PDB file of N, CA, C and O in Angstrom:
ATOM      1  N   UNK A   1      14.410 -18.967   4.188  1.00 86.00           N
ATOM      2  CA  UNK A   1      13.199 -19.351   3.505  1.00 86.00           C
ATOM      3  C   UNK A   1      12.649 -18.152   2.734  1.00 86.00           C
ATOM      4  O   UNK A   1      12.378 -17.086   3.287  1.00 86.00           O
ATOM      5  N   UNK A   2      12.493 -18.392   1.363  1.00 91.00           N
ATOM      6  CA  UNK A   2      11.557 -17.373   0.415  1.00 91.00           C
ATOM      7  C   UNK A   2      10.375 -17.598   0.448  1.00 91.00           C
ATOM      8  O   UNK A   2       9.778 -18.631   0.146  1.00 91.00           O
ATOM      9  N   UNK A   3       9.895 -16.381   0.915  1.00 91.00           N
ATOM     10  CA  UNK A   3       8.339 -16.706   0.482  1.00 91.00           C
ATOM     11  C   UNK A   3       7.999 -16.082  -1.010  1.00 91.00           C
ATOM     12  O   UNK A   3       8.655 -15.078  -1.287  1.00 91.00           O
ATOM     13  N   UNK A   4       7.242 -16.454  -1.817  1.00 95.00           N
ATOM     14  CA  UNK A   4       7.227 -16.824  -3.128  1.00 95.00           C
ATOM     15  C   UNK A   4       5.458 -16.073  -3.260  1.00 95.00           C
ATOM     16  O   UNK A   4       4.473 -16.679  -2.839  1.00 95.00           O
ATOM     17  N   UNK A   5       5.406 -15.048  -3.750  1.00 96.00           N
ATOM     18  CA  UNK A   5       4.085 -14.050  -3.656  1.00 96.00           C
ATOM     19  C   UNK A   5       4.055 -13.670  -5.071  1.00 96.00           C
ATOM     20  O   UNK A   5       5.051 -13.142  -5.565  1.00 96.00           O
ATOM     21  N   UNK A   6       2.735 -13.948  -5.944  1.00 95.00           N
ATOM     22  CA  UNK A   6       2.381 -13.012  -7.080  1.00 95.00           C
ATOM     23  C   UNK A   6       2.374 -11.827  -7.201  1.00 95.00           C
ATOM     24  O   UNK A   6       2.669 -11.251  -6.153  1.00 95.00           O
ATOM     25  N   UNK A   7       2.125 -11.076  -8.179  1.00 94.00           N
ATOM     26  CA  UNK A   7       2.170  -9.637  -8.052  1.00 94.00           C
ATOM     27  C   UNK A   7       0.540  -8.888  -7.522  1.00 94.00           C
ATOM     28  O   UNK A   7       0.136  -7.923  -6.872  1.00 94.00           O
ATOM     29  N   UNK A   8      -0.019 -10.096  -8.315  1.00 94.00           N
ATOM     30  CA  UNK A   8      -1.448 -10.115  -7.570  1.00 94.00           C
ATOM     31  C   UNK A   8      -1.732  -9.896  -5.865  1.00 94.00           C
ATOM     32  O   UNK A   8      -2.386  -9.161  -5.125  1.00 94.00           O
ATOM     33  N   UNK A   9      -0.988 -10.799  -5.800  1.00 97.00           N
ATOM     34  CA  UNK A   9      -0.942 -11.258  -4.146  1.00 97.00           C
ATOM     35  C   UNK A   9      -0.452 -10.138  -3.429  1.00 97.00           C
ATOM     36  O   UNK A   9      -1.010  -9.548  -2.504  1.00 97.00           O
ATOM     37  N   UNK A  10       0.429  -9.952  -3.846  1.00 96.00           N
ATOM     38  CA  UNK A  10       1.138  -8.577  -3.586  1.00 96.00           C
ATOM     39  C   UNK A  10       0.323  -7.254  -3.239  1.00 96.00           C
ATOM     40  O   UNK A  10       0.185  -6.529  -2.254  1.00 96.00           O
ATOM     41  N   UNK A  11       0.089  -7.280  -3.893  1.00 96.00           N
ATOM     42  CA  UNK A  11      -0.823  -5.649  -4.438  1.00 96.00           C
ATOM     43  C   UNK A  11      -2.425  -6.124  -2.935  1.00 96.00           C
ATOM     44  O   UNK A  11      -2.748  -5.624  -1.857  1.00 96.00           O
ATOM     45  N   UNK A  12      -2.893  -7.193  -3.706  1.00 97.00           N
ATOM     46  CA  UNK A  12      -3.744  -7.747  -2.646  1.00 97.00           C
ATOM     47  C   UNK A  12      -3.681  -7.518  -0.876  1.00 97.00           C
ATOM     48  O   UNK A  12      -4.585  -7.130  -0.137  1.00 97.00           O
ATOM     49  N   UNK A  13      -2.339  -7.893  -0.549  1.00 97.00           N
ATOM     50  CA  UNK A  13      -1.935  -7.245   0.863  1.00 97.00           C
ATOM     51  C   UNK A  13      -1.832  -6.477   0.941  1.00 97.00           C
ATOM     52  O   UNK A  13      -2.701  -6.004   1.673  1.00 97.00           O
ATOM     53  N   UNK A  14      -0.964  -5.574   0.485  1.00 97.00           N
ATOM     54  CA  UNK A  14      -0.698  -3.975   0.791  1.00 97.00           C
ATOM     55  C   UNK A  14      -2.152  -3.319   0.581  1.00 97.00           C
ATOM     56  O   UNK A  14      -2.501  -2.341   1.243  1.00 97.00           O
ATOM     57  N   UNK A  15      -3.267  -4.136  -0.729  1.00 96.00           N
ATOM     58  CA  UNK A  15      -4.568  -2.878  -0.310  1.00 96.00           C
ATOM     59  C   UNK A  15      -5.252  -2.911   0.747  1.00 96.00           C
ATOM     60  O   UNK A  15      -6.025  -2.032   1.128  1.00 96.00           O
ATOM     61  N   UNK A  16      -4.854  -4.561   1.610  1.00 97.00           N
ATOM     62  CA  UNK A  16      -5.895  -5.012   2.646  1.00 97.00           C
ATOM     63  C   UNK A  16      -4.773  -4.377   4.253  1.00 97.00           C
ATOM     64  O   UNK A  16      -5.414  -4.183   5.286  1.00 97.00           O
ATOM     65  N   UNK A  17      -3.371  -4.145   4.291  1.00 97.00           N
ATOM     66  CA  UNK A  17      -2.924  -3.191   4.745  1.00 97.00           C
ATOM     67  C   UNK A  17      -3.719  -1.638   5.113  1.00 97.00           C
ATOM     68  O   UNK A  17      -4.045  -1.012   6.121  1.00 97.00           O
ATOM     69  N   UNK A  18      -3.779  -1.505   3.908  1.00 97.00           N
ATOM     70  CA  UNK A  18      -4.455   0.044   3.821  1.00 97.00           C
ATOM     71  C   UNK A  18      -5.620   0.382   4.620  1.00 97.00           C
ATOM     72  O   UNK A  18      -5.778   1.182   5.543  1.00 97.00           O
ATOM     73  N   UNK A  19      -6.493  -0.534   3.955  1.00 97.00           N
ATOM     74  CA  UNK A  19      -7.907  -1.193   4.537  1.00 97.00           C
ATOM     75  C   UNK A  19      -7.568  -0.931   6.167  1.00 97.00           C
ATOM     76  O   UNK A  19      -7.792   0.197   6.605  1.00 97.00           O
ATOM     77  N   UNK A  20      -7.184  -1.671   6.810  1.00 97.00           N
ATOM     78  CA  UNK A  20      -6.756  -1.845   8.071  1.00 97.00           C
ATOM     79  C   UNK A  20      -6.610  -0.798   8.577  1.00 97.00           C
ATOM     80  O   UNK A  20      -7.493  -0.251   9.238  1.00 97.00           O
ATOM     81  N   UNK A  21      -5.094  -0.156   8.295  1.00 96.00           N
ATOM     82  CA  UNK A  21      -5.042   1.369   8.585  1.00 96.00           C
ATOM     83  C   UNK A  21      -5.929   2.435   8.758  1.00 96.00           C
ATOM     84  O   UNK A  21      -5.886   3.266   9.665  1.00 96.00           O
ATOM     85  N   UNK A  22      -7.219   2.329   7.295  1.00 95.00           N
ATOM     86  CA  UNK A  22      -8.113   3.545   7.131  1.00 95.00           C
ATOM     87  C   UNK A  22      -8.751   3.143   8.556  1.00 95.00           C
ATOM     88  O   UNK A  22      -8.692   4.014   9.425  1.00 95.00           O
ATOM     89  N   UNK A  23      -9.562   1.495   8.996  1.00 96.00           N
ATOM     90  CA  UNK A  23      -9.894   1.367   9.817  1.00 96.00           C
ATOM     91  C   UNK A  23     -10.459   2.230  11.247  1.00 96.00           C
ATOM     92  O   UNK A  23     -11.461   2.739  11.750  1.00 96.00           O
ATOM     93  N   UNK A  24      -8.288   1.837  11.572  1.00 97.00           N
ATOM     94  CA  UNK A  24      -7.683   2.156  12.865  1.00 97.00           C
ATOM     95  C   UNK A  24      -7.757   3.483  12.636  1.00 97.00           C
ATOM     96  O   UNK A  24      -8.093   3.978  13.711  1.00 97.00           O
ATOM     97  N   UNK A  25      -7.662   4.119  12.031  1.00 95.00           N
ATOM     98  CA  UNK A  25      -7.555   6.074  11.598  1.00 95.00           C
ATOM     99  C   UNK A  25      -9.075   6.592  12.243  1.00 95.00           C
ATOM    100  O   UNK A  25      -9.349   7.605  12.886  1.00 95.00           O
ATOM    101  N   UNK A  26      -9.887   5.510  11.809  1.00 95.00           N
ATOM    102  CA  UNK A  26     -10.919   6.179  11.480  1.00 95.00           C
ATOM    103  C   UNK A  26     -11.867   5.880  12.887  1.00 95.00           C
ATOM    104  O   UNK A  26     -12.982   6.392  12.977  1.00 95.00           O
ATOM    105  N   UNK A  27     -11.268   4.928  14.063  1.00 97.00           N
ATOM    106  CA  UNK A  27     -11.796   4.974  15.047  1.00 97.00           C
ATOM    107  C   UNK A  27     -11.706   5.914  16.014  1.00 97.00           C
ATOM    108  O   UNK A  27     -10.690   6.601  15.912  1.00 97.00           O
ATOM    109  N   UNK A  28     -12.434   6.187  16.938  1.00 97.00           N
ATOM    110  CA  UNK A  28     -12.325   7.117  17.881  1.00 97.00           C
ATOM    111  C   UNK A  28     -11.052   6.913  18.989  1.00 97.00           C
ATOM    112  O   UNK A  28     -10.270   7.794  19.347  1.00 97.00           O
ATOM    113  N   UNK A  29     -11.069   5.656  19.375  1.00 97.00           N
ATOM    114  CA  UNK A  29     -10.247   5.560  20.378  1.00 97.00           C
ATOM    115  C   UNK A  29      -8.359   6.180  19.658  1.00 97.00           C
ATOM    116  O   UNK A  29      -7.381   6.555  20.304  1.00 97.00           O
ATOM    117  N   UNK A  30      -8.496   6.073  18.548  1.00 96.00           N
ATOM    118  CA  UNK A  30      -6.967   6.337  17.543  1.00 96.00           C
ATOM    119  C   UNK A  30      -6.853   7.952  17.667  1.00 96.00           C
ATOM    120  O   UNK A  30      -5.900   8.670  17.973  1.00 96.00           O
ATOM    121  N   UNK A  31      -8.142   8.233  17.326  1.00 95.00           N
ATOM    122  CA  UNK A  31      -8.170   9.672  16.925  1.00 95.00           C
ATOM    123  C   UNK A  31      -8.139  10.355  18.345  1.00 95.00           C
ATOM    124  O   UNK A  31      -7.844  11.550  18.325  1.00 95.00           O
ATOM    125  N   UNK A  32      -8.405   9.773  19.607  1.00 96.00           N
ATOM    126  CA  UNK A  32      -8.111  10.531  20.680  1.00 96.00           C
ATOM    127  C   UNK A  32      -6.535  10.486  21.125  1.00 96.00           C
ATOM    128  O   UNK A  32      -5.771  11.225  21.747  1.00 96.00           O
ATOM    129  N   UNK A  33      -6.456   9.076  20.397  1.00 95.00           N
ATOM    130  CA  UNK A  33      -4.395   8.926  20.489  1.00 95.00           C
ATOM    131  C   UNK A  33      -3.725  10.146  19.993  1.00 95.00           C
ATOM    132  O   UNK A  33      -2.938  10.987  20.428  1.00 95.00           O
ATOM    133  N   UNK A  34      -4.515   9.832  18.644  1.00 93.00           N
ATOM    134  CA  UNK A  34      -3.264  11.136  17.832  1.00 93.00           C
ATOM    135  C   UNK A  34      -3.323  12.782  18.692  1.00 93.00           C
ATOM    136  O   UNK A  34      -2.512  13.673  18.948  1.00 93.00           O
ATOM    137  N   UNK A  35      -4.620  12.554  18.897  1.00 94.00           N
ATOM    138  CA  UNK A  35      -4.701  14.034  19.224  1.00 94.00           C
ATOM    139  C   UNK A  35      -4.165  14.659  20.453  1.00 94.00           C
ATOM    140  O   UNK A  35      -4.350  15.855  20.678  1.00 94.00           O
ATOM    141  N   UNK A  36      -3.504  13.882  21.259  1.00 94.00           N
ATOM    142  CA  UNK A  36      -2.520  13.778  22.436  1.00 94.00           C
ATOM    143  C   UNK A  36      -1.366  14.593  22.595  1.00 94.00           C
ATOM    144  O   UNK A  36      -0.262  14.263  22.162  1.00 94.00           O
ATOM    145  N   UNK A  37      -1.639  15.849  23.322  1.00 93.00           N
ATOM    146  CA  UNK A  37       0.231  16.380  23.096  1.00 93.00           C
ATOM    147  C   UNK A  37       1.145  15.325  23.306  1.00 93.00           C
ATOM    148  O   UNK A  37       2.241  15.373  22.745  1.00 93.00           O
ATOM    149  N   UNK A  38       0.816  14.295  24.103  1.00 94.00           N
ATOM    150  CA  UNK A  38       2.013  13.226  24.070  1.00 94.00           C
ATOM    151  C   UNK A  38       2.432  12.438  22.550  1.00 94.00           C
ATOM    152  O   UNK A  38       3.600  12.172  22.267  1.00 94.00           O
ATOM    153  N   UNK A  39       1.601  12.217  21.911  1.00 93.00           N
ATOM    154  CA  UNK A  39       1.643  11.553  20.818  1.00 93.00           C
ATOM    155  C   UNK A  39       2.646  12.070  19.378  1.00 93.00           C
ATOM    156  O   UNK A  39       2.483  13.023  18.616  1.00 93.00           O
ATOM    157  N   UNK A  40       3.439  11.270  19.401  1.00 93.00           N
ATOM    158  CA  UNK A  40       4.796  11.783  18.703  1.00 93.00           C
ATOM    159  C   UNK A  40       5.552  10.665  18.642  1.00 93.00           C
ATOM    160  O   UNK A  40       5.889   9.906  19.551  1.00 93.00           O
ATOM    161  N   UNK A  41       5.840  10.627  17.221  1.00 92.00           N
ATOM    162  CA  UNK A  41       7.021   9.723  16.341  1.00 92.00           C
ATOM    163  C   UNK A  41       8.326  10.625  16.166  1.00 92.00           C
ATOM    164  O   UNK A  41       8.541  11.833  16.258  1.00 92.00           O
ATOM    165  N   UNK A  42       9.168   9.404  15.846  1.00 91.00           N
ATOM    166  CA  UNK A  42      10.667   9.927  15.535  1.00 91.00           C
ATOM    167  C   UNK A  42      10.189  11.258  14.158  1.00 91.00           C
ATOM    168  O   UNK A  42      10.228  12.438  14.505  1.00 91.00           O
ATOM    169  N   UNK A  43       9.983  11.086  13.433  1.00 91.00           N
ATOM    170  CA  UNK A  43      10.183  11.438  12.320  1.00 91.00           C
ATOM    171  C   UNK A  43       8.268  12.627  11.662  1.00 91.00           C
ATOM    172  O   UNK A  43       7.958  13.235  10.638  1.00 91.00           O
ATOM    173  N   UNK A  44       7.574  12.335  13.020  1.00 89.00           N
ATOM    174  CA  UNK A  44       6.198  13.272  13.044  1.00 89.00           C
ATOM    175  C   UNK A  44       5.329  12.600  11.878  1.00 89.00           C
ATOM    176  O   UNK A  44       4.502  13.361  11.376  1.00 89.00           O
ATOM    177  N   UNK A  45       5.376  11.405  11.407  1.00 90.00           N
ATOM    178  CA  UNK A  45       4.815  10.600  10.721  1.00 90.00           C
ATOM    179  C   UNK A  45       3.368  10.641  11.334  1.00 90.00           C
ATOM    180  O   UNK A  45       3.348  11.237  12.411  1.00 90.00           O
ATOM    181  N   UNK A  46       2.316  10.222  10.972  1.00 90.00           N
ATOM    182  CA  UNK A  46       0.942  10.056  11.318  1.00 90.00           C
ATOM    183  C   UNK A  46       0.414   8.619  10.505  1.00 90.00           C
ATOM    184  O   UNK A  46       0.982   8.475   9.422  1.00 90.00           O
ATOM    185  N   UNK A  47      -0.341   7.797  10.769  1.00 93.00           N
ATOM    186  CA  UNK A  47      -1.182   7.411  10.370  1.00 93.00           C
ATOM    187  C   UNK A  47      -1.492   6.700   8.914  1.00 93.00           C
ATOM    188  O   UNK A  47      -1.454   5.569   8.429  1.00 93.00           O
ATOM    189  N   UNK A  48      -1.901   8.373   8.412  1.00 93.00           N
ATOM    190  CA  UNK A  48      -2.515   9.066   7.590  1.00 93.00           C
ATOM    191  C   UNK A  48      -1.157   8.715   6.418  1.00 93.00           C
ATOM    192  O   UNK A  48      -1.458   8.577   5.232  1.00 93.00           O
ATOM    193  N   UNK A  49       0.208   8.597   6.826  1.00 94.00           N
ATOM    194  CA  UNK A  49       1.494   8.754   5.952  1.00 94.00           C
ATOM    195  C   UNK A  49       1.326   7.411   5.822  1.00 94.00           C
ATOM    196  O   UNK A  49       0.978   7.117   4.678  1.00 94.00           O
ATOM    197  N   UNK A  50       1.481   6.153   6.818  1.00 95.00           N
ATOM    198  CA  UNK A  50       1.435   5.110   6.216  1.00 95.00           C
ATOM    199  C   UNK A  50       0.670   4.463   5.360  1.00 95.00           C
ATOM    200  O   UNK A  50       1.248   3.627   4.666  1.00 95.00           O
ATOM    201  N   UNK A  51      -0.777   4.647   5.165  1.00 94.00           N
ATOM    202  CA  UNK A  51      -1.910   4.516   4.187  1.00 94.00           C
ATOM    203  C   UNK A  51      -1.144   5.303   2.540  1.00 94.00           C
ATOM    204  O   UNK A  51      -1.007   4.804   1.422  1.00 94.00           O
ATOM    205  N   UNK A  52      -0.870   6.357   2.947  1.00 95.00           N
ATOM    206  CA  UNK A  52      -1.042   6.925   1.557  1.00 95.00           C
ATOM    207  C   UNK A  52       0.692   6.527   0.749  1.00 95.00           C
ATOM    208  O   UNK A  52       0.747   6.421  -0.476  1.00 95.00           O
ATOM    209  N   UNK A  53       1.831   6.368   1.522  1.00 96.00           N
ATOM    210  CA  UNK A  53       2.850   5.401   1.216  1.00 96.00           C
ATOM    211  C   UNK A  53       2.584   4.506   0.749  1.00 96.00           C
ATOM    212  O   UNK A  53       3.284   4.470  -0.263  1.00 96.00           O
ATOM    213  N   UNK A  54       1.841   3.444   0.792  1.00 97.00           N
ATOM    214  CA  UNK A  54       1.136   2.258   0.507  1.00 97.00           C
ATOM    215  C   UNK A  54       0.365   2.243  -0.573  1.00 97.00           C
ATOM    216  O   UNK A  54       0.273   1.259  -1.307  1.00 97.00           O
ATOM    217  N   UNK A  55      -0.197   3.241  -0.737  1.00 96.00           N
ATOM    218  CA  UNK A  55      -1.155   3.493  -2.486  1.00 96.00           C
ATOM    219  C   UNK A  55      -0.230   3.881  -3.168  1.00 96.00           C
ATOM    220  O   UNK A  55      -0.291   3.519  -4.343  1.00 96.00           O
ATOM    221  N   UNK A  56       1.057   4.798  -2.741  1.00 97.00           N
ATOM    222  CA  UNK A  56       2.130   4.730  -3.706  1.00 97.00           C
ATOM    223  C   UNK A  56       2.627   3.811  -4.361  1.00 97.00           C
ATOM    224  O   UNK A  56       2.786   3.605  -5.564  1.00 97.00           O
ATOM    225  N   UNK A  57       2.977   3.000  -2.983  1.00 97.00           N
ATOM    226  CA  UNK A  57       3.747   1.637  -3.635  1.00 97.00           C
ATOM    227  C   UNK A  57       2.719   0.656  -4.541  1.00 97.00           C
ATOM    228  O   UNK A  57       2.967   0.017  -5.564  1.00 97.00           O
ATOM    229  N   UNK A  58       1.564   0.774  -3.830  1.00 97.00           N
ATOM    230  CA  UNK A  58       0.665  -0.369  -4.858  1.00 97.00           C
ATOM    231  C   UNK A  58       0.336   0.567  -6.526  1.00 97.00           C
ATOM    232  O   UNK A  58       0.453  -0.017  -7.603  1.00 97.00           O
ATOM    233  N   UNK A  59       0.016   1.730  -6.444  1.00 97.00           N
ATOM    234  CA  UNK A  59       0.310   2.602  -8.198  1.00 97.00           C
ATOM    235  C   UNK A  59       1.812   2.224  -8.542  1.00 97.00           C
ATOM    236  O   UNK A  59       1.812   1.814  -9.703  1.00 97.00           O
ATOM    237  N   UNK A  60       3.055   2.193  -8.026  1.00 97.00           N
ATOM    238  CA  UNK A  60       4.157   1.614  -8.424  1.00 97.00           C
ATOM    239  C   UNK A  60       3.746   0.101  -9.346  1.00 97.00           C
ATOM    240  O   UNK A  60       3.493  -0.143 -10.525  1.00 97.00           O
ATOM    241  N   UNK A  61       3.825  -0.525  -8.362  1.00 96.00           N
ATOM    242  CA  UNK A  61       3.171  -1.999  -8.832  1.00 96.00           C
ATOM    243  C   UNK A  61       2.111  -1.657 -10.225  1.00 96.00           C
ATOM    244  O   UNK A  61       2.842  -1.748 -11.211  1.00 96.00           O
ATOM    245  N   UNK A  62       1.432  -1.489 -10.438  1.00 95.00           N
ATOM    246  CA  UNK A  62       0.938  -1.268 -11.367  1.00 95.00           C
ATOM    247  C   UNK A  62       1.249  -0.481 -12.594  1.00 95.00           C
ATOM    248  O   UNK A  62       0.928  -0.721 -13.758  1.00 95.00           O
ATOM    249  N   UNK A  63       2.089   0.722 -11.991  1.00 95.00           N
ATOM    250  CA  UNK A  63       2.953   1.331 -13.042  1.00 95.00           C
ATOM    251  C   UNK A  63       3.383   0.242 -13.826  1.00 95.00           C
ATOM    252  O   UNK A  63       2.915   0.165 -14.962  1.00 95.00           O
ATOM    253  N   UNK A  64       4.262  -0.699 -13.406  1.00 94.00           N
ATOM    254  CA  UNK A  64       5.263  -1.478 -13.429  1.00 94.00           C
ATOM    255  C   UNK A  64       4.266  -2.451 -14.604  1.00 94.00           C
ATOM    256  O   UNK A  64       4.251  -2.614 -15.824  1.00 94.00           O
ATOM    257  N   UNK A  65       3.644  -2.851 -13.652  1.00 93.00           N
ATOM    258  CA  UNK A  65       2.886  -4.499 -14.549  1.00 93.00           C
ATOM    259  C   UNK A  65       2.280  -3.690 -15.845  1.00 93.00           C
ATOM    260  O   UNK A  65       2.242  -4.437 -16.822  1.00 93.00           O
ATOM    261  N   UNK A  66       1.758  -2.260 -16.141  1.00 92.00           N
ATOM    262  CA  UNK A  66       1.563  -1.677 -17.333  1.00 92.00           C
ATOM    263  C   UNK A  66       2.388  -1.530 -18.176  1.00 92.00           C
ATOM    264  O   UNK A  66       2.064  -1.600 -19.362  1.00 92.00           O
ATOM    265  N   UNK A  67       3.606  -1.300 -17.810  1.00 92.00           N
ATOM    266  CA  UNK A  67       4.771  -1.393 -18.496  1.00 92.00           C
ATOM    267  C   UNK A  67       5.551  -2.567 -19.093  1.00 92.00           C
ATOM    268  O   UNK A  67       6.218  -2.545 -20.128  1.00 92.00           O
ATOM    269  N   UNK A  68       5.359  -3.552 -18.295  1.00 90.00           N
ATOM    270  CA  UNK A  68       5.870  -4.812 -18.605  1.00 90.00           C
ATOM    271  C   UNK A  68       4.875  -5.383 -19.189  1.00 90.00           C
ATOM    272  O   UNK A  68       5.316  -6.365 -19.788  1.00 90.00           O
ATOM    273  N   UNK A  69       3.153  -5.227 -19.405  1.00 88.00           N
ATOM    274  CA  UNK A  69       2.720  -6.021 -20.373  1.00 88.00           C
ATOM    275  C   UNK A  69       2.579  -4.915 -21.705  1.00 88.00           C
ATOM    276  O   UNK A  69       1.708  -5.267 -22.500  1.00 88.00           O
ATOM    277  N   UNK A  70       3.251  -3.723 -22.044  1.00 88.00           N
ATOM    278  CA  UNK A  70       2.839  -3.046 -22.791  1.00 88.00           C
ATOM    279  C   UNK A  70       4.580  -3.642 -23.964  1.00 88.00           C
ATOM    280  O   UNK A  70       5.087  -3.581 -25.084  1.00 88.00           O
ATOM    281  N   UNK A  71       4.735  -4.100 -22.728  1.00 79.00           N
ATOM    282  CA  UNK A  71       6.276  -4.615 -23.460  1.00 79.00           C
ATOM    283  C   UNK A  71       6.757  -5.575 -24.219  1.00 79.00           C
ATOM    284  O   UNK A  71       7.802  -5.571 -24.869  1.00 79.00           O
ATOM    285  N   UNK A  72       5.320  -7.057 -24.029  1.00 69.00           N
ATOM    286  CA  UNK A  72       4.970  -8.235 -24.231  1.00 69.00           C
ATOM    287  C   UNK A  72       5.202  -8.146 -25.860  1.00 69.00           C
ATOM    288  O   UNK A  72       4.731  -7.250 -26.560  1.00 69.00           O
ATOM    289  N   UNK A  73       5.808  -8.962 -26.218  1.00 63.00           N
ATOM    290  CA  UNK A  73       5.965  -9.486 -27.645  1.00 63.00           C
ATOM    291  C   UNK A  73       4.276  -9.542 -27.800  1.00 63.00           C
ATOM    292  O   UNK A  73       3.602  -9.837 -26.813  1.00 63.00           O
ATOM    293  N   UNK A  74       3.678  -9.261 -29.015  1.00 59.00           N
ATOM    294  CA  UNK A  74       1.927 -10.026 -29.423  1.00 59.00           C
ATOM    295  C   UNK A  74       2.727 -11.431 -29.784  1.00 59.00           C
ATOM    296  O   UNK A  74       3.866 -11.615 -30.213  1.00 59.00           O
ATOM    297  N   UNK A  75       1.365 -12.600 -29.338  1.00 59.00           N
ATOM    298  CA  UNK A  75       1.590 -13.680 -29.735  1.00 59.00           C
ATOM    299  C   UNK A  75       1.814 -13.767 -31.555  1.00 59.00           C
ATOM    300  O   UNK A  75       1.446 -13.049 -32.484  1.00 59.00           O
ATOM    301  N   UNK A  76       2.320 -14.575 -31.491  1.00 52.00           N
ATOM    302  CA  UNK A  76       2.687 -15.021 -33.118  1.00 52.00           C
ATOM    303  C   UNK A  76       3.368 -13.867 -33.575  1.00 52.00           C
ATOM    304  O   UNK A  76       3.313 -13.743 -34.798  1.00 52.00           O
ATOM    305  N   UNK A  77       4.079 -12.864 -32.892  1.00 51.00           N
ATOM    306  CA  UNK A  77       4.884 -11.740 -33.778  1.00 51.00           C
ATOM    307  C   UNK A  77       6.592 -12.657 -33.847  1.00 51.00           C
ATOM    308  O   UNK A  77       6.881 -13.664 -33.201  1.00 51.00           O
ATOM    309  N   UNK A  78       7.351 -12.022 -34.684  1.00 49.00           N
ATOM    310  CA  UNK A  78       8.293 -13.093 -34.796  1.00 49.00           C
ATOM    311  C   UNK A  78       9.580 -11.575 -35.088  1.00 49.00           C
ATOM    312  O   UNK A  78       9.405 -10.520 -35.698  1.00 49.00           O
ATOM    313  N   UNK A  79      10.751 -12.080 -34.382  1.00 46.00           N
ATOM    314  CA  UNK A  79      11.667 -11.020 -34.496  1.00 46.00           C
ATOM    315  C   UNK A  79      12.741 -10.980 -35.832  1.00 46.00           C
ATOM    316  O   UNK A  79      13.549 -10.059 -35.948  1.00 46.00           O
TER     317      UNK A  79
END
C-alpha cells in the first residue's frame, strides 16, 4: 500500500515532527535523561541532531519546490 502525501503535507509533518522533538528536548524530565553518564547512542547522536536533520530535510523540500516552480513554463508561453 502507497500512501499518497503532498509536498505540502509533507513538509507539514516533518515541521510538526520537529515541534515534538523541540518539546521533548525542552522538558526537564529529557534533560535529566540526556544528562546521564548512562545515556548513550550507537552513533552519540542527541536529540538536538534529530530536530536539526529535519529542518534540513524540510529546506531540501523547499529548495526543491523553488526550483521546480522557477522551472514552470509561464502560462501562454509557447515553445
Amino acid at each position: 500500500m502507497e500512501i499518497k502525501l503532498t509536498t505540502a503535507e509533507i513538509r507539514t509533518i516533518l515541521q510538526g515532527c520537529q515541534y515534538t522533538l523541540r518539546l521533548v528536548g525542552s522538558s526537564k524530565d529529557y534533560r535529566r535523561l540526556q544528562s546521564s553518564e548512562h545515556f548513550s547512542t550507537s552513533n552519540n547522536v542527541v536529540l538536538n541532531d534529530a530536530f536539526n536533520v529535519l529542518g534540513e530535510v524540510v529546506d531540501a523540500i523547499d529548495q526543491v519546490e523553488q526550483v521546480n516552480q522557477q522551472g514552470e513554463p509561464k502560462h501562454g508561453a509557447r515553445n
